[in-house]
XYZ file of C-alpha atoms in Angstrom:
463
model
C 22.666 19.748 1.205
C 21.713 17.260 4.000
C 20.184 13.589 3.416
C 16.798 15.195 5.295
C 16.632 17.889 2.572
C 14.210 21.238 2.879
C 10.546 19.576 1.278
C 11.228 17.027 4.135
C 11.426 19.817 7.203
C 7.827 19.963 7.999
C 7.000 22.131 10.758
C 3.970 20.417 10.975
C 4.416 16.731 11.463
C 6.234 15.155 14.610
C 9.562 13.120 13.321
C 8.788 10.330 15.923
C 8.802 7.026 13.343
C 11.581 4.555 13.804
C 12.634 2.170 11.409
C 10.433 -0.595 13.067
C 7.534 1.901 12.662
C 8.099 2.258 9.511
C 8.354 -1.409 8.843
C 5.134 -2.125 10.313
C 3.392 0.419 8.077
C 4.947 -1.205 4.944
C 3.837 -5.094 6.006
C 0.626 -4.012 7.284
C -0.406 -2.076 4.242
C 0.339 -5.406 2.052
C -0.826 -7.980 4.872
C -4.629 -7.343 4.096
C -7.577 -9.196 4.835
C -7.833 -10.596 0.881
C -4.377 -12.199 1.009
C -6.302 -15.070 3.022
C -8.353 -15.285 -0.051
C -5.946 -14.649 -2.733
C -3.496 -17.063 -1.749
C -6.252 -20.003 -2.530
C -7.262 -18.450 -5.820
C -3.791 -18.795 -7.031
C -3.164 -22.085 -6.332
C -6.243 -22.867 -7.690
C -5.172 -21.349 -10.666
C -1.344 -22.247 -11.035
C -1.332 -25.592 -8.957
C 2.014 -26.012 -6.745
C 3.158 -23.308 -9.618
C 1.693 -20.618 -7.675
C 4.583 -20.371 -5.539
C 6.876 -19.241 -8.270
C 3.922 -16.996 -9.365
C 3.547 -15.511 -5.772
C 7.292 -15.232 -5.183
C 7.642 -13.434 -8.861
C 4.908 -11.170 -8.279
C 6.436 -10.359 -4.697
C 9.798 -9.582 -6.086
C 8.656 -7.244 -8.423
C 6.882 -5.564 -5.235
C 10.274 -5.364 -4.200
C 11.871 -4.508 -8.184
C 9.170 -1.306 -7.712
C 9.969 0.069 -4.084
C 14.270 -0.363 -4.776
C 13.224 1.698 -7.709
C 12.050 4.322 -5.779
C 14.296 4.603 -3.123
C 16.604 6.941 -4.345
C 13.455 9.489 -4.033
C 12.228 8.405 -0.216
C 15.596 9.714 0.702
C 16.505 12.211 -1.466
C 12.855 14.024 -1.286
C 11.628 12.489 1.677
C 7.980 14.081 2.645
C 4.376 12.830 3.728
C 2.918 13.944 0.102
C 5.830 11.099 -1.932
C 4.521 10.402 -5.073
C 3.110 13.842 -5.415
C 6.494 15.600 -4.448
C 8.181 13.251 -6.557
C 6.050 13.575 -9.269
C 5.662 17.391 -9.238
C 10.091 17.576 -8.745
C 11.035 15.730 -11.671
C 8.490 15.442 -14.089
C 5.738 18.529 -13.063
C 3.107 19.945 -11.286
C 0.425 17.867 -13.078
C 1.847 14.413 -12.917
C 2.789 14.847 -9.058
C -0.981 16.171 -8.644
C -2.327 12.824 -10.473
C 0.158 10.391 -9.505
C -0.702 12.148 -5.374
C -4.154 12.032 -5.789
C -4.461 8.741 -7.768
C -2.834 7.430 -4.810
C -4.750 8.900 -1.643
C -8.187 7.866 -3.456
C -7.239 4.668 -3.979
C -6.488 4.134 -0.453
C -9.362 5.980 0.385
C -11.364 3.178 -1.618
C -9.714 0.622 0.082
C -10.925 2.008 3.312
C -14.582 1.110 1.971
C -13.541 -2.338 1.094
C -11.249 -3.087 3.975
C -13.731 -1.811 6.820
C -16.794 -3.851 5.261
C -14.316 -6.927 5.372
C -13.450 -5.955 8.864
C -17.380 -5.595 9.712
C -17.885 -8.943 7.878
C -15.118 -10.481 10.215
C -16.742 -8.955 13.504
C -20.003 -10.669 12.906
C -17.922 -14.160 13.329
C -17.328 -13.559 16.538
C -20.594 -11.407 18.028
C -23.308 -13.210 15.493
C -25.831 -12.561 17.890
C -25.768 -8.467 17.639
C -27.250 -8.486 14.358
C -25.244 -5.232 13.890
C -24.429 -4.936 9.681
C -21.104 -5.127 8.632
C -21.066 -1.896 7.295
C -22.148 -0.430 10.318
C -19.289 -2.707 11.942
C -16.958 -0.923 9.447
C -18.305 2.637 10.036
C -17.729 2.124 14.623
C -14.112 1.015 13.682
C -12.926 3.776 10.826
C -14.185 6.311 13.183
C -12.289 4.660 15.915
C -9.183 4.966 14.058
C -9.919 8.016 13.295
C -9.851 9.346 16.493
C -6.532 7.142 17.806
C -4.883 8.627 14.849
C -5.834 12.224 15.568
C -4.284 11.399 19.023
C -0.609 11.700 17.615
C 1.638 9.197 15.439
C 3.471 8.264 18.663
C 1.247 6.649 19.886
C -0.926 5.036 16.547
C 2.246 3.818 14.805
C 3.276 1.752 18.169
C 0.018 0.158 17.764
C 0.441 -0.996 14.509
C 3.794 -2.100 15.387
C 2.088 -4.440 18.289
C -0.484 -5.662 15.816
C 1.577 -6.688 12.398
C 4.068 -7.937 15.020
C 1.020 -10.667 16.582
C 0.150 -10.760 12.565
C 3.435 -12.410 11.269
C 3.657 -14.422 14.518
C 0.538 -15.981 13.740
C 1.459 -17.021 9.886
C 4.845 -17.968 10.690
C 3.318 -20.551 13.618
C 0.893 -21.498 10.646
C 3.140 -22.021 7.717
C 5.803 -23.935 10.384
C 2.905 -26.082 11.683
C 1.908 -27.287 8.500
C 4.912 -28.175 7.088
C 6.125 -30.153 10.371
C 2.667 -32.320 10.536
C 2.655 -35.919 9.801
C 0.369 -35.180 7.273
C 3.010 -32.956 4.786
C 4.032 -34.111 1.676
C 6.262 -33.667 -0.595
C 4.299 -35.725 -3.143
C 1.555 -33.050 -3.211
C 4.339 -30.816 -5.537
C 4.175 -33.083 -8.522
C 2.968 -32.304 -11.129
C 4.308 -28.664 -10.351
C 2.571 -27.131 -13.879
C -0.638 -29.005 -13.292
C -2.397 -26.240 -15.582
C 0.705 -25.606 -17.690
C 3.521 -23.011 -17.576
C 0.990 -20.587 -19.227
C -0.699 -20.496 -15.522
C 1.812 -18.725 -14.048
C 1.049 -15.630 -14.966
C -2.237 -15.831 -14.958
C -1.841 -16.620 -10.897
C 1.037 -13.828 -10.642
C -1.720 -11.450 -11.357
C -3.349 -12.187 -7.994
C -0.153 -12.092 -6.228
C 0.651 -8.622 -7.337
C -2.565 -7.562 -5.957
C -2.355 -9.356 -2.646
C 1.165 -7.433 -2.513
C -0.005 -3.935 -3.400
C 0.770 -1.476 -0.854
C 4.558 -1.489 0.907
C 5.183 2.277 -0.915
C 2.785 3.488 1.814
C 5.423 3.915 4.234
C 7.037 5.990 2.231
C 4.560 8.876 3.310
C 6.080 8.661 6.654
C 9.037 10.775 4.989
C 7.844 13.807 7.391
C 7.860 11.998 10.827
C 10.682 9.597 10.174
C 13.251 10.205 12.685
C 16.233 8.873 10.171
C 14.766 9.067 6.405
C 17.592 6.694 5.885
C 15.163 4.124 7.391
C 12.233 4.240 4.487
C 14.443 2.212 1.933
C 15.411 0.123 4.499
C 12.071 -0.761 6.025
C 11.087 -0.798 2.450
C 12.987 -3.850 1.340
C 12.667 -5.662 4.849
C 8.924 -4.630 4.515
C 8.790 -6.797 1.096
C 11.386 -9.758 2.134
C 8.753 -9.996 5.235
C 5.766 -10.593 3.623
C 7.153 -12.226 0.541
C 9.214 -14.766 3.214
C 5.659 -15.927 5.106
C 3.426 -16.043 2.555
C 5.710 -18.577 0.985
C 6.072 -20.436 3.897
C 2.601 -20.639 4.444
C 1.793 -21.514 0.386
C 4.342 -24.516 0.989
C 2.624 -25.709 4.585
C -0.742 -25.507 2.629
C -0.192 -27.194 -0.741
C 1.910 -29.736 1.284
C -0.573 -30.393 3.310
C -3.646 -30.657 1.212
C -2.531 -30.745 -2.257
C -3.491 -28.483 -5.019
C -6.498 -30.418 -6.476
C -9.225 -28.990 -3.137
C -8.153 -25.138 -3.347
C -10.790 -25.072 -6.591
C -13.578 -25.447 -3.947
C -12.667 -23.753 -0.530
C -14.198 -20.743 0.619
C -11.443 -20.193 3.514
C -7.902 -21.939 2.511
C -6.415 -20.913 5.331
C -9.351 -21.837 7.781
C -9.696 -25.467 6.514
C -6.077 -25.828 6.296
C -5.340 -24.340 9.918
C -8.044 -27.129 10.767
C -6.439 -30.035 9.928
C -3.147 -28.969 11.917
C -5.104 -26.939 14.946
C -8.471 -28.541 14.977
C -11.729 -27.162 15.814
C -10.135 -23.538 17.903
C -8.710 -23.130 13.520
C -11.760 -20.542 12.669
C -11.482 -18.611 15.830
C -7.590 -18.008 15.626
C -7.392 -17.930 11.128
C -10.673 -15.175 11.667
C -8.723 -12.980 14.497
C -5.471 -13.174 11.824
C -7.858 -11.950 9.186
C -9.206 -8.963 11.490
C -5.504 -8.089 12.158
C -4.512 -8.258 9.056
C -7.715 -5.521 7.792
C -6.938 -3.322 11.442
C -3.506 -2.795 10.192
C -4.390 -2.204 6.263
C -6.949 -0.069 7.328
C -5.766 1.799 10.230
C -2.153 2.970 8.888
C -3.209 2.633 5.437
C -6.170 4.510 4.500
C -6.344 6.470 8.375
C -2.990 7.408 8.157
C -1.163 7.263 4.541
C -4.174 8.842 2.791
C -4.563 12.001 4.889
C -0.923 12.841 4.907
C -0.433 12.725 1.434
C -4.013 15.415 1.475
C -2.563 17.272 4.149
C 0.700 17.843 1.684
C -1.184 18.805 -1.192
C -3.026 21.347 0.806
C 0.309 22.539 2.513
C 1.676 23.294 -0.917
C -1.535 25.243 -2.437
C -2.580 22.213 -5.049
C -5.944 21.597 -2.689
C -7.925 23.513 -1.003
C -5.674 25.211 2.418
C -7.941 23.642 4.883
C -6.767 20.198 3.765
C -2.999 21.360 5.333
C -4.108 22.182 8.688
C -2.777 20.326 11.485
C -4.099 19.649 14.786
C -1.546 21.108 17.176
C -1.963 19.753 19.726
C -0.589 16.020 18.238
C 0.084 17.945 14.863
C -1.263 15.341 12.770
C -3.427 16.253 9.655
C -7.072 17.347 10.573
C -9.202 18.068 7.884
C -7.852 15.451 5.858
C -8.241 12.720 8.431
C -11.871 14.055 8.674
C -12.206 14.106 5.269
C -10.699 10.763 4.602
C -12.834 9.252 7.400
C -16.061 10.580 5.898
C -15.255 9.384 2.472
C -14.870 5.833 4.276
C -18.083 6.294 5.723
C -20.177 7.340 3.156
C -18.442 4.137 0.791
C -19.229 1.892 3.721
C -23.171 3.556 3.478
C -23.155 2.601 -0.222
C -21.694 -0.977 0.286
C -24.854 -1.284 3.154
C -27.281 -0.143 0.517
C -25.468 -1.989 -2.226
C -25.426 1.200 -4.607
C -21.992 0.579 -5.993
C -20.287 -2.925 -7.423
C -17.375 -3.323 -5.406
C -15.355 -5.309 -7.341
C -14.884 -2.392 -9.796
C -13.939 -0.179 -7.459
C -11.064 -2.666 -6.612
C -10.109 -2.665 -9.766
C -9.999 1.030 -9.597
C -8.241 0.964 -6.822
C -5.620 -1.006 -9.305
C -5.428 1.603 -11.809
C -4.791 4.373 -9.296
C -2.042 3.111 -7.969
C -0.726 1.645 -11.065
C -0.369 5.615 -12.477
C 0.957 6.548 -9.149
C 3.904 3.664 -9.138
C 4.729 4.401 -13.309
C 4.656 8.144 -12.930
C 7.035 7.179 -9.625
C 9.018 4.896 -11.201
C 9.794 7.702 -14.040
C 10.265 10.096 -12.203
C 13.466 8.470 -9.786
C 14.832 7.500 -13.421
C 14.587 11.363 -14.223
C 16.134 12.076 -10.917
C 19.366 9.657 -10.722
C 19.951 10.888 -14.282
C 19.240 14.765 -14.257
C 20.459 15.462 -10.377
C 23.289 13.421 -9.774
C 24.893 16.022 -7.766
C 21.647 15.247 -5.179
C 22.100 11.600 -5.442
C 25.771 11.607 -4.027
C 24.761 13.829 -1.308
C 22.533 11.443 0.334
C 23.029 8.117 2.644
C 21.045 5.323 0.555
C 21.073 4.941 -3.337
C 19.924 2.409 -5.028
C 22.354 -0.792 -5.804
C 22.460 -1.958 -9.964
C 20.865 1.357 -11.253
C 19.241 1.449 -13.852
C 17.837 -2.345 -13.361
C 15.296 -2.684 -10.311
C 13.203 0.927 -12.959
C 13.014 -0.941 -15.576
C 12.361 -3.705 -13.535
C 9.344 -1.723 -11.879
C 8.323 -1.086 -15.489
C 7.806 -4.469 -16.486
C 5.862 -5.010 -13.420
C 3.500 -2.217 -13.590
C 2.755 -3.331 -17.098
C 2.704 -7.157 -16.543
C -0.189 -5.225 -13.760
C -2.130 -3.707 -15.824
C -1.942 -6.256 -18.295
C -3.074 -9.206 -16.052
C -5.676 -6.804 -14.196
C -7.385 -5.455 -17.352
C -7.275 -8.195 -19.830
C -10.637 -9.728 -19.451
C -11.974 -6.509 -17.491
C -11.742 -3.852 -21.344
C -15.205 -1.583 -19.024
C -13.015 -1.645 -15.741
C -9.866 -0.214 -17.777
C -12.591 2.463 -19.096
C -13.928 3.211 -16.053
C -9.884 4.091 -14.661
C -9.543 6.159 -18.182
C -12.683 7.985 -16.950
C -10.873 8.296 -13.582
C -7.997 9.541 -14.845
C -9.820 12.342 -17.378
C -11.762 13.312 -14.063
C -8.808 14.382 -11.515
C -6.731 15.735 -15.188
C -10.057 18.094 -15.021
C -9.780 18.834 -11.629
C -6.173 19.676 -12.005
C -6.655 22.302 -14.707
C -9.752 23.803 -13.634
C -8.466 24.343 -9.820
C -4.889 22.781 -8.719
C -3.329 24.345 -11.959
C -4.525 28.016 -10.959
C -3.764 27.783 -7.231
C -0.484 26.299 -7.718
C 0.469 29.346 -9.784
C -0.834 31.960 -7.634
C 1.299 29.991 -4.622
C 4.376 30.063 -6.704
C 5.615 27.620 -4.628
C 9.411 26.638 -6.299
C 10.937 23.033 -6.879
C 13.399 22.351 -4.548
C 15.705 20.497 -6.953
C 15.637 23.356 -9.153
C 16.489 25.620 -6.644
C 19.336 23.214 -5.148
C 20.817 23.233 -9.025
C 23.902 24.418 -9.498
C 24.365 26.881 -12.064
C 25.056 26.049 -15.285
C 27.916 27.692 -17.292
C 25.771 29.782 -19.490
C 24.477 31.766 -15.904
């Protein structure tokens, strides 16, 4: 057995994603535009103790992904969680924990490209275009750069998170070295008591959703060595500036004003840049939805489709690839109209989107806990598997159970005052279990497509 085992040897994808590549994809899936939100609303809530809430909820990010490294090497593939799932633990918890997954990105896309839309009308007011209809010119934009080949998307993403960090490193740097920093502006650190914390670490862990999504690159990745790595430099990244940047801002300002800004970054950025602040904080926030949107939900979502279909659990059509770049087709069209049509019902205001974020939540929540199990399952059951590849996991069995207290702390924190959102991801969950048993379950069978690991097992004595 090799470290790039058989699931990984797609003869449809092009292996042409460096580690850099890969990196971007991780940071740019977390960097989002709500992080320039969600950074005020927890020090709002915690005071100066939001930065041991934010750095907590960022090294759990971090607890989750070392968790599942073992698995982005050992079964590296563009369907992840669902090959994972379906390998260790069965062909309906890799279906739910795949699915759960590419919908929630695919709700994201919704949310992300009317933020994007929102973010264009700053700078052309006088268009009068809607911001859905903003949202619906750039998701079909992407869509058609990413149909073009992963060559040449993924370089663009690198360019973008790459002007991205730039930008919040300058800003977290220029705060902190202004005359106007103080130190002062720390104390008291538990304005709002220890209790706070947590309730502030529940916004970090959703501004830091999102760095597994590189591991769907397991198909084009030219070493699949490089997905842990880019993995934990992914999470160090974004866990390193948003720090600096919480410091540069409470220093700055002090806790006590984040209760009442719209835009903590903006009025922060215009104390230290003056009146150009909007302009540059508003083209950071555009970046930061292009690159959530654009290798998140126009690239992450349809590969993990495109597996699905390759292995008979969706409909065949979904695994076709476009030969000529051989990236997905029908799933990029499909995740693209999805996008659109969400984008058409934020315009018309026919769904509430804050549920569907917190949808979005429980999706991925089942997709990291059925993930999580599943690499336990894996270092314990095929340890034979484990040895044979480049990258395992330091202090196992720590960073899973690790990943288990942070899905729950999740879920916990998400749902606590939200008992019809949790419903509403119960009803979720009892809808795709249908669709599993009434179609995937049948088609699967007829495909009798076998596990790798089980047929990589040695056999036992009794054979």
């Amino acid at each position: 057995m090799s470290t790039e085992t058989d699931i990984a040897e797609s003869k449809g994808l092009a292996k042409q994603l460096g580690f850099w590549h890969l990196w971007a994809i991780g940071v740019g899936s977390v960097v989002g535009d709500g992080i320039f939100l969600l950074l005020g609303d927890g020090i709002a809530t915690a005071g100066p103790a939001a930065l041991l809430a934010y750095v907590l909820a960022g090294l759990f990010m971090l607890f989750i992904a070392l968790a599942v490294s073992d698995l982005a090497v050992g079964l590296p593939s563009a369907g992840a969680m669902w090959i994972w799932g379906r390998e260790l633990l069965g062909d309906y918890a890799g279906f739910i924990s795949g699915l759960s997954y590419a919908i929630g990105w695919i709700i994201a896309g919704g949310s992300v490209g009317l933020a994007m839309g929102r973010i264009t009308q700053f700078f052309v007011p006088g268009l009068g275009i809607p911001a859905a209809m903003w949202g619906i010119i750039f998701v079909s934009i992407f869509a058609v750069i990413q149909l073009g080949g992963v060559f040449f998307s993924s370089r663009i993403q690198l360019g973008t998170v790459l002007i991205l960090v730039a930008i919040v490193l300058i800003f977290g740097v220029s705060t902190i070295v202004s005359g106007d920093f103080s130190s002062q502006r720390f104390t008291p650190f538990f304005p709002n008591g220890v209790g706070s914390v947590w309730a502030a670490m529940a916004f970090g862990m959703y501004a830091y959703m999102g760095p597994l999504t590189l591991t769907t690159g397991g198909d084009e990745a030219k070493n699949v060595s490089d997905i842990p790595r880019a993995l934990v430099v992914a999470c160090l990244t974004f866990l390193f500036i948003y720090t600096l940047a919480m410091v540069g801002m409470i220093g700055l300002m002090g806790y006590e004003q984040f209760t009442s800004l719209e835009s903590p970054f903006t009025t922060t950025a215009q104390m230290v840049w003056g009146s150009n602040a909007a302009l540059i904080i508003n083209f950071a926030a555009w970046i930061a939805a292009f690159t959530s949107l654009f290798m998140g939900t126009m690239y992450s979502a349809p590969r993990m489709l495109y597996k699905m279909g390759e292995m008979k659990v969706l409909p065949d059509i979904f695994g076709q690839v476009y030969r000529e770049t051989r990236v997905p087709l029908f799933s990029t069209l499909f995740v693209w109209a999805c996008s659109v049509c969400l984008l058409l019902i934020a315009h018309f205001e026919l769904l509430d989107y804050g549920q569907l974020s917190l949808l979005l939540v429980f999706a991925w929540e089942i997709t990291w806990g059925i993930a999580i199990i599943a690499a336990i399952k894996y270092r314990r059951d095929h340890t034979g598997h484990v040895n044979d590849q480049s990258w395992k996991q330091p202090l196992f069995p720590l960073f899973p159970l690790l990943g288990i207290i942070g899905v729950l702390f999740i879920l916990y924190g998400t749902f606590k005052g939200a008992v019809e959102s949790f419903g509403l991801g119960i009803a979720f969950l009892i809808g795709i279990s249908a669709i599993y048993y009434f179609y995937g379950r049948q088609r699967m069978d007829e495909a009798q497509i076998p596990t790798v690991l089980d047929t990589d097992a040695q056999p036992s004595a009794d054979d």
